[in-house]
Amino acid sequence: MQNHIDQVEYKGIIDKFIYQKDEYKIGILLSVNGKVTFKGTLYGVTKGQEVILKGRWVNDQKYGKQLQISSWEKPIPKTAKELIAFLTSKYIKGCGVKQAERIIESLGSNAIEIILKEKESSLLKVKGIRKKRAKQIYESIKESFSLQRTIEELSKIGLSPEIAIKLFTIYSDETVKVIKGNPFLLVHHKILKFPEADDISRKLVMYPLTGLRIEAAINYLLDENCAKYGHCYISETELVNKAISLLNNKKNDFINEQSVLQSIYSLEDQSIVIEENRVYPKKFYDYEEKAAVKLISLLNSKKKVFNNEVKLNNHIKEYQLKNKVILSEEQKQAIKAVLNNKVMILTGNAGTGKTTVLKAIIHIYQQVYPKDKISLSAPTGRASRRMKEVTQHEATTNHRLLGYNQGLTNIEFEYNSSNQLKYDFLIIDEMSMVDLHLFHALLQAINPHARVLFTGDADQLPSINPGNVLLDLIKSKLPCIRLREVFRQAKESQIITNANRVNKGKSIEIDQTKDDMYFIQRANDMSIANTLIKSAVRFIEKGYSISDLLILTPMKNGEIGTYRMNSRLQDILNPYSINKNEVKQGNKIFREGDKVIQTINRPEDGVFNGDIGIITHIGSNTKGDNGNREIDIISCDYQGIQVTYKKDEWREIELGYSITIHKSQGGQAPIVLIPMSMAHYNMLIRNLIYTGMTRAEEKLIFIGDMNALNKGINTNRIIERRTTLANKIQKNIEKLTEFHKKRSKNIENVL
């Protein structure tokens, strides 16, 4: 931008929009001087409405002369035509043409000012408008002009229209007053980070020693550290030091240790809990406490256990004969342990037969308890579908099992402590991916007499969100069976053998006589990327589909990161064609036939974060201002589940030709390709590599630098997550054991 001229003001009518996103519009204005091209963000305007724009003329290198908007406003309608257009627009609810005409007839050309001043009572004078409708019309008018003022006022302190609108949905016409009174609420609502909100507070000349500022910094640091490292608490000493550093970031700032400690103690039992020098966000402390208590109540429930050894052995023999399988002693012990305990953990590495024993457990349990209802669930759609395939039993995601509401109501899950699930036996798989929040929600929804089996591989990557649930369950004194024997069939697979070698810190060994695993040596990132693409093309030529390929990379950035790889793979595997519709969103292109990944949970449609699908259709449901159809929908197929996204939902999907290893958890594919480069030095960690390897069903191909792979194998740099769930479970078990001892002793004394 260059050639800035003094600020000018234009008044005119919106002619048409050249771009539209949600309710923000950038378009062409017909002014008194003809067409004026402008750049800016407008809210709540429609074609034919009058607006006033203020800004400066600039010469854009790409678009030429443009009016750069500094502020804008909708003048209050005065003429009958303007009033009817405004009152019948989509922004005013409950008002049709006839009602608009009656309002003008009754209130005159100053109708809007009168309504804003006298509220709904002014509309009750209008024929045909009752109290409910009057309130609806007034609230819509007030919101339309109040939001405009909110955007304008908050822009003066550096907040964008998008942020102003988010805040307006929370605080309505009190937004400006509330935010100017406490800009640190922007941190509370996770709209801005603390340093950004702190800068705004300085613009408002807030006193830097204010308690609000220190408390916001403490909550921010606690949330940031837990989110970044997966912790459930940090030490009080560390929190104080970090807070002092964050708060004293400007020349004249001086916050001492005593001030920080005072704020920490004032927040106790509000947003934080302090226990033995550990400071928890209150929600994580409560999750751990309630989870530990619920687990013990399940252990202590009155539901009978099946401990008839003879009958159980007969059931196992019958199952082996019927299914022509031989179960190991470990697997038999696992079956017995599940039927002998109310709560059980089953863990094991790749190839140890977890799915085999799971199938046997379900079959034998149904023989023992034919009337019981069984639930199978997993964290992702891919994991639950695979669970269904191997067990031949219905399975779902944990979120769908709980009836996730996704902000539709104040209750996060339909099933909870007040409305519990009706299942008698719940099997929850891939527990390494389950975070503390979801674990707590699952436990609260389980009825007190149910039996629960948690399964998973503790050596895979932990959950993205705070907590280390599976490891904590194993560390506690809850009943647990670890499968260790790798079966003959698994031993024949180089993928399984080498995955277990990697898990033990040993280098991979490639057998050239087998064709299920390869390492292709390449010297630099560009040659790694080129070979990845050539390998993908070769598998497609051999008859594999795009869905059969999983290209996993440790990072998003760089030549072999997901962003660059997705762009290149799209160009090669699904190039532009006049026969395929496509649409651009930001710097991304979506095209029919593209492989995509869902990035948030969408339980109402049966797809969840991490699910991979194919774009089947890009089209339109509506006509644009010029009468032509505008692309506004993308339809995808997720292994038989059809989902259609409106324009404002496109942000939920990303290209999925290449995904991170973290995103691949819970899913598998026939072909897995993994780049290995020192460019990903910080992410080359043993459990990351192990997790990626175990995603492959038929073939696993590493491409890159063997030194990088060995570096990852030798790096067992697992950040120990700070949790206390295991300790809390153990303490509750000890209390329960002591209670039963005393009870038995009392009975003996009576006898």
XYZ file of C-alpha atoms in Angstrom, residues 6 37 109 253 277 281 291 307 389 442 448 478 514 549 678 687 693 711:
18
model
C -6.289 12.495 3.870
C -13.952 -0.369 -4.640
C -39.934 8.565 9.965
C 6.757 -2.935 36.210
C 3.004 -27.161 46.924
C -6.633 -25.714 37.795
C -12.513 -40.283 38.998
C -15.406 -66.993 39.835
C -14.564 -54.983 12.326
C -17.025 -41.506 31.037
C -22.663 -48.107 39.791
C -6.220 -51.625 40.056
C 10.320 -59.771 2.688
C -2.307 -44.534 1.867
C 17.036 -34.192 11.022
C 7.099 -43.304 21.262
C 4.890 -47.674 12.764
C 18.271 -40.508 16.812
